[in-house]
Amino acid sequence: RLINHWGYFISRKTGMAFLPVPSPRGHERSRLSEAYYKKIADQRRKSDPISAVQLEATRTKLHERHYNWLLLSVWAGLRPSEIDRLKQPGNFHIKRIPKGPSVLWIYQEKLVALPPWERWKLIPLISKQQKGISKIVRSGEFARPCVKTLRRHFGDGVGLYGGRKGFTDLMLNRGFRLEEVSAWMGHTSIERTWRSYRNRLEARYLGRACR
């Protein structure tokens, strides 16, 4: 694609005919893909997930503010930047539904293509762990841990997106629908959630996870 963009540009500049390079197909495309994945095998581009069980097991080993930050990531599926911005007024609201749970409203600054009033995502705080989120957010007692700390406690493949990476499977295993989980994560489509955030090393049968 890059070669064709360049070729089109040069042909316009020189007034010469442009003959695009055809995209590889079939066996050639498979060979290129295989070579690419072998090359990046040791370069982790995405974080491994942090599960709720892993987080609870390390609770006494983490600083309380770091644990609270990770809880917001694991149990609300928030992006690292969204958690950090919770300390700024106007980036969140917590509202109570009559005869229902509290709902955490998160403002998504990255949705610049939408008007400001449509940039909010709503996350119902239903489970026992999620109900503690209101207190954490209002207190401001949370701080981003460094990646070195995360890897020491959760493994070399874990980064700041670890909690968010595990959120989809955590909610699906609790019986919530993919459409609901996708909306809580702030995705514009369920395809995005399924393609990038579902753990492919976990099989699911009748709502149960099988590793």
mmCIF file of C-alpha atoms in Angstrom:
data_model
loop_
_atom_site.group_PDB
_atom_site.id
_atom_site.type_symbol
_atom_site.label_atom_id
_atom_site.label_comp_id
_atom_site.label_asym_id
_atom_site.label_seq_id
_atom_site.Cartn_x
_atom_site.Cartn_y
_atom_site.Cartn_z
ATOM 1 C CA ARG A 1 0.000 0.000 0.000
ATOM 2 C CA LEU A 2 2.830 2.408 0.874
ATOM 3 C CA ILE A 3 4.621 1.687 -2.408
ATOM 4 C CA ASN A 4 1.434 2.371 -4.361
ATOM 5 C CA HIS A 5 0.854 5.665 -2.536
ATOM 6 C CA TRP A 6 4.390 6.731 -3.384
ATOM 7 C CA GLY A 7 4.053 5.563 -6.987
ATOM 8 C CA TYR A 8 0.835 7.507 -7.429
ATOM 9 C CA PHE A 9 2.480 10.651 -6.044
ATOM 10 C CA ILE A 10 5.529 10.338 -8.341
ATOM 11 C CA SER A 11 3.359 9.642 -11.398
ATOM 12 C CA ARG A 12 1.421 12.836 -10.745
ATOM 13 C CA LYS A 13 4.647 14.818 -10.336
ATOM 14 C CA THR A 14 6.303 13.441 -13.472
ATOM 15 C CA GLY A 15 3.230 13.042 -15.659
ATOM 16 C CA MET A 16 4.001 9.364 -16.216
ATOM 17 C CA ALA A 17 1.568 6.460 -16.231
ATOM 18 C CA PHE A 18 0.901 4.755 -12.904
ATOM 19 C CA LEU A 19 0.755 0.968 -12.696
ATOM 20 C CA PRO A 20 -0.017 -0.129 -9.115
ATOM 21 C CA VAL A 21 1.806 -3.071 -7.568
ATOM 22 C CA PRO A 22 -0.749 -5.858 -6.960
ATOM 23 C CA SER A 23 -1.260 -6.998 -3.366
ATOM 24 C CA PRO A 24 0.141 -10.439 -2.504
ATOM 25 C CA ARG A 25 -2.410 -13.226 -2.384
ATOM 26 C CA GLY A 26 -2.686 -16.861 -1.448
ATOM 27 C CA HIS A 27 0.569 -18.628 -0.626
ATOM 28 C CA GLU A 28 2.730 -15.489 -0.946
ATOM 29 C CA ARG A 29 0.544 -13.576 1.486
ATOM 30 C CA SER A 30 0.681 -16.473 3.955
ATOM 31 C CA ARG A 31 4.489 -16.560 3.753
ATOM 32 C CA LEU A 32 4.738 -12.813 4.402
ATOM 33 C CA SER A 33 2.380 -13.038 7.388
ATOM 34 C CA GLU A 34 4.277 -15.982 8.860
ATOM 35 C CA ALA A 35 7.610 -14.160 8.492
ATOM 36 C CA TYR A 36 6.146 -11.068 10.163
ATOM 37 C CA TYR A 37 4.801 -12.972 13.171
ATOM 38 C CA LYS A 38 8.090 -14.814 13.611
ATOM 39 C CA LYS A 39 9.966 -11.517 13.591
ATOM 40 C CA ILE A 40 7.814 -9.926 16.306
ATOM 41 C CA ALA A 41 7.476 -13.073 18.408
ATOM 42 C CA ASP A 42 9.674 -11.591 21.136
ATOM 43 C CA GLN A 43 8.222 -8.089 20.875
ATOM 44 C CA ARG A 44 5.047 -7.861 22.948
ATOM 45 C CA ARG A 45 2.798 -5.244 21.402
ATOM 46 C CA LYS A 46 -0.252 -5.820 23.591
ATOM 47 C CA SER A 47 -0.550 -6.327 27.310
ATOM 48 C CA ASP A 48 -1.494 -9.654 28.795
ATOM 49 C CA PRO A 49 -4.710 -9.428 30.854
ATOM 50 C CA ILE A 50 -4.860 -9.027 34.617
ATOM 51 C CA SER A 51 -7.657 -11.123 36.071
ATOM 52 C CA ALA A 52 -9.712 -10.253 39.127
ATOM 53 C CA VAL A 53 -8.260 -13.319 40.876
ATOM 54 C CA GLN A 54 -4.702 -12.151 40.188
ATOM 55 C CA LEU A 55 -5.478 -8.666 41.452
ATOM 56 C CA GLU A 56 -6.990 -9.937 44.702
ATOM 57 C CA ALA A 57 -4.028 -12.285 45.261
ATOM 58 C CA THR A 58 -1.597 -9.355 45.144
ATOM 59 C CA ARG A 59 -3.655 -6.960 47.246
ATOM 60 C CA THR A 60 -1.386 -7.126 50.294
ATOM 61 C CA LYS A 61 1.741 -6.769 48.136
ATOM 62 C CA LEU A 62 0.700 -3.575 46.368
ATOM 63 C CA HIS A 63 0.565 -0.037 47.671
ATOM 64 C CA GLU A 64 -3.076 0.802 48.405
ATOM 65 C CA ARG A 65 -3.191 3.620 45.836
ATOM 66 C CA HIS A 66 -1.732 1.321 43.171
ATOM 67 C CA TYR A 67 -4.218 -1.402 44.054
ATOM 68 C CA ASN A 68 -7.102 1.079 43.776
ATOM 69 C CA TRP A 69 -5.861 2.244 40.353
ATOM 70 C CA LEU A 70 -5.752 -1.350 39.123
ATOM 71 C CA LEU A 71 -9.190 -2.063 40.572
ATOM 72 C CA LEU A 72 -10.600 0.749 38.427
ATOM 73 C CA SER A 73 -8.917 -0.841 35.423
ATOM 74 C CA VAL A 74 -9.948 -4.440 36.137
ATOM 75 C CA TRP A 75 -13.521 -3.868 37.315
ATOM 76 C CA ALA A 76 -14.500 -0.853 35.177
ATOM 77 C CA GLY A 77 -12.425 -1.561 32.071
ATOM 78 C CA LEU A 78 -11.088 2.001 31.990
ATOM 79 C CA ARG A 79 -8.164 3.140 29.869
ATOM 80 C CA PRO A 80 -5.075 4.285 31.832
ATOM 81 C CA SER A 81 -5.598 7.896 30.705
ATOM 82 C CA GLU A 82 -9.272 7.764 31.762
ATOM 83 C CA ILE A 83 -8.315 6.649 35.265
ATOM 84 C CA ASP A 84 -5.743 9.413 35.595
ATOM 85 C CA ARG A 85 -8.273 12.048 34.476
ATOM 86 C CA LEU A 86 -10.727 11.018 37.186
ATOM 87 C CA LYS A 87 -8.881 13.423 39.468
ATOM 88 C CA GLN A 88 -9.904 16.339 37.256
ATOM 89 C CA PRO A 89 -13.355 17.848 37.970
ATOM 90 C CA GLY A 90 -15.935 17.325 35.279
ATOM 91 C CA ASN A 91 -14.497 14.098 33.839
ATOM 92 C CA PHE A 92 -16.859 11.834 35.759
ATOM 93 C CA HIS A 93 -20.241 11.695 37.446
ATOM 94 C CA ILE A 94 -21.766 9.064 39.687
ATOM 95 C CA LYS A 95 -25.528 8.862 39.536
ATOM 96 C CA ARG A 96 -27.926 6.513 41.296
ATOM 97 C CA ILE A 97 -30.740 4.861 39.358
ATOM 98 C CA PRO A 98 -33.987 4.724 41.394
ATOM 99 C CA LYS A 99 -34.290 1.170 42.727
ATOM 100 C CA GLY A 100 -31.128 0.307 40.799
ATOM 101 C CA PRO A 101 -27.331 0.506 40.950
ATOM 102 C CA SER A 102 -25.107 3.546 40.796
ATOM 103 C CA VAL A 103 -23.805 4.433 37.350
ATOM 104 C CA LEU A 104 -20.324 5.782 36.673
ATOM 105 C CA TRP A 105 -20.270 8.353 33.852
ATOM 106 C CA ILE A 106 -16.855 8.690 32.179
ATOM 107 C CA TYR A 107 -15.996 11.462 29.735
ATOM 108 C CA GLN A 108 -14.019 10.207 26.698
ATOM 109 C CA GLU A 109 -11.772 12.962 25.400
ATOM 110 C CA LYS A 110 -10.518 10.848 22.499
ATOM 111 C CA LEU A 111 -13.943 10.842 20.772
ATOM 112 C CA VAL A 112 -13.273 14.124 19.008
ATOM 113 C CA ALA A 113 -15.551 13.178 16.101
ATOM 114 C CA LEU A 114 -18.601 13.341 18.394
ATOM 115 C CA PRO A 115 -20.164 16.391 20.055
ATOM 116 C CA PRO A 116 -19.219 16.760 23.739
ATOM 117 C CA TRP A 117 -22.603 15.590 25.053
ATOM 118 C CA GLU A 118 -22.177 12.244 23.228
ATOM 119 C CA ARG A 119 -18.700 11.497 24.544
ATOM 120 C CA TRP A 120 -19.866 9.987 27.822
ATOM 121 C CA LYS A 121 -19.898 6.269 28.525
ATOM 122 C CA LEU A 122 -21.991 4.827 31.333
ATOM 123 C CA ILE A 123 -20.833 1.897 33.463
ATOM 124 C CA PRO A 124 -23.306 0.409 35.981
ATOM 125 C CA LEU A 125 -21.637 -0.530 39.276
ATOM 126 C CA ILE A 126 -23.314 -3.846 39.961
ATOM 127 C CA SER A 127 -20.933 -6.342 41.575
ATOM 128 C CA LYS A 128 -19.557 -6.109 45.097
ATOM 129 C CA GLN A 129 -16.155 -5.025 43.812
ATOM 130 C CA GLN A 130 -17.661 -2.396 41.506
ATOM 131 C CA LYS A 131 -19.693 -0.853 44.305
ATOM 132 C CA GLY A 132 -16.431 0.165 45.968
ATOM 133 C CA ILE A 133 -15.457 2.164 42.877
ATOM 134 C CA SER A 134 -17.613 5.135 43.886
ATOM 135 C CA LYS A 135 -15.676 5.589 47.127
ATOM 136 C CA ILE A 136 -12.302 5.247 45.394
ATOM 137 C CA VAL A 137 -13.149 7.758 42.668
ATOM 138 C CA ARG A 138 -14.567 10.339 45.064
ATOM 139 C CA SER A 139 -11.605 10.015 47.459
ATOM 140 C CA GLY A 140 -8.965 10.365 44.746
ATOM 141 C CA GLU A 141 -6.899 7.736 46.562
ATOM 142 C CA PHE A 142 -5.452 6.037 43.499
ATOM 143 C CA ALA A 143 -2.201 6.384 41.572
ATOM 144 C CA ARG A 144 -0.820 4.831 38.407
ATOM 145 C CA PRO A 145 1.763 2.098 39.169
ATOM 146 C CA CYS A 146 4.904 1.875 37.065
ATOM 147 C CA VAL A 147 5.178 -0.899 34.485
ATOM 148 C CA LYS A 148 8.070 -2.460 36.414
ATOM 149 C CA THR A 149 5.755 -2.940 39.402
ATOM 150 C CA LEU A 150 3.095 -4.557 37.252
ATOM 151 C CA ARG A 151 5.542 -6.984 35.692
ATOM 152 C CA ARG A 152 7.007 -7.913 39.042
ATOM 153 C CA HIS A 153 3.592 -8.954 40.363
ATOM 154 C CA PHE A 154 1.711 -10.081 37.232
ATOM 155 C CA GLY A 155 4.315 -11.213 34.710
ATOM 156 C CA ASP A 156 6.594 -9.825 32.007
ATOM 157 C CA GLY A 157 3.802 -9.497 29.431
ATOM 158 C CA VAL A 158 1.605 -7.182 31.505
ATOM 159 C CA GLY A 159 1.348 -3.432 30.893
ATOM 160 C CA LEU A 160 -0.899 -0.582 31.953
ATOM 161 C CA TYR A 161 -3.734 -1.933 29.784
ATOM 162 C CA GLY A 162 -3.686 -5.272 31.642
ATOM 163 C CA GLY A 163 -6.836 -4.620 33.664
ATOM 164 C CA ARG A 164 -8.768 -3.340 30.648
ATOM 165 C CA LYS A 165 -7.606 -6.349 28.618
ATOM 166 C CA GLY A 166 -9.190 -8.694 31.148
ATOM 167 C CA PHE A 167 -12.447 -6.746 31.548
ATOM 168 C CA THR A 168 -14.292 -8.287 28.573
ATOM 169 C CA ASP A 169 -13.819 -11.880 29.705
ATOM 170 C CA LEU A 170 -14.508 -10.955 33.334
ATOM 171 C CA MET A 171 -17.907 -9.524 32.400
ATOM 172 C CA LEU A 172 -18.772 -12.237 29.860
ATOM 173 C CA ASN A 173 -18.017 -14.898 32.469
ATOM 174 C CA ARG A 174 -20.479 -13.142 34.782
ATOM 175 C CA GLY A 175 -23.250 -13.504 32.216
ATOM 176 C CA PHE A 176 -23.327 -10.026 30.674
ATOM 177 C CA ARG A 177 -23.881 -9.639 26.939
ATOM 178 C CA LEU A 178 -21.119 -8.568 24.601
ATOM 179 C CA GLU A 179 -23.166 -5.536 23.486
ATOM 180 C CA GLU A 180 -23.301 -4.317 27.095
ATOM 181 C CA VAL A 181 -19.600 -4.906 27.720
ATOM 182 C CA SER A 182 -18.677 -3.118 24.487
ATOM 183 C CA ALA A 183 -20.695 -0.055 25.503
ATOM 184 C CA TRP A 184 -19.105 -0.001 28.981
ATOM 185 C CA MET A 185 -15.667 -0.042 27.364
ATOM 186 C CA GLY A 186 -16.611 2.882 25.115
ATOM 187 C CA HIS A 187 -16.189 1.055 21.823
ATOM 188 C CA THR A 188 -18.114 2.129 18.742
ATOM 189 C CA SER A 189 -18.759 -1.479 17.704
ATOM 190 C CA ILE A 190 -18.906 -4.916 19.310
ATOM 191 C CA GLU A 191 -16.523 -6.132 16.587
ATOM 192 C CA ARG A 192 -13.794 -3.969 18.115
ATOM 193 C CA THR A 193 -14.393 -5.504 21.550
ATOM 194 C CA TRP A 194 -14.501 -9.068 20.254
ATOM 195 C CA ARG A 195 -11.482 -8.720 17.964
ATOM 196 C CA SER A 196 -9.099 -6.924 20.314
ATOM 197 C CA TYR A 197 -10.173 -7.607 23.903
ATOM 198 C CA ARG A 198 -11.474 -11.154 24.086
ATOM 199 C CA ASN A 199 -8.972 -13.723 25.369
ATOM 200 C CA ARG A 200 -8.501 -16.141 22.462
ATOM 201 C CA LEU A 201 -6.872 -18.698 24.746
ATOM 202 C CA GLU A 202 -10.105 -19.142 26.666
ATOM 203 C CA ALA A 203 -12.927 -21.303 25.341
ATOM 204 C CA ARG A 204 -16.498 -20.563 26.380
ATOM 205 C CA TYR A 205 -19.261 -23.153 26.594
ATOM 206 C CA LEU A 206 -22.804 -22.292 27.719
ATOM 207 C CA GLY A 207 -21.577 -19.137 29.389
ATOM 208 C CA ARG A 208 -18.694 -20.843 31.186
ATOM 209 C CA ALA A 209 -15.016 -20.259 30.542
ATOM 210 C CA CYS A 210 -12.705 -23.205 29.891
ATOM 211 C CA ARG A 211 -8.940 -22.621 29.819
#
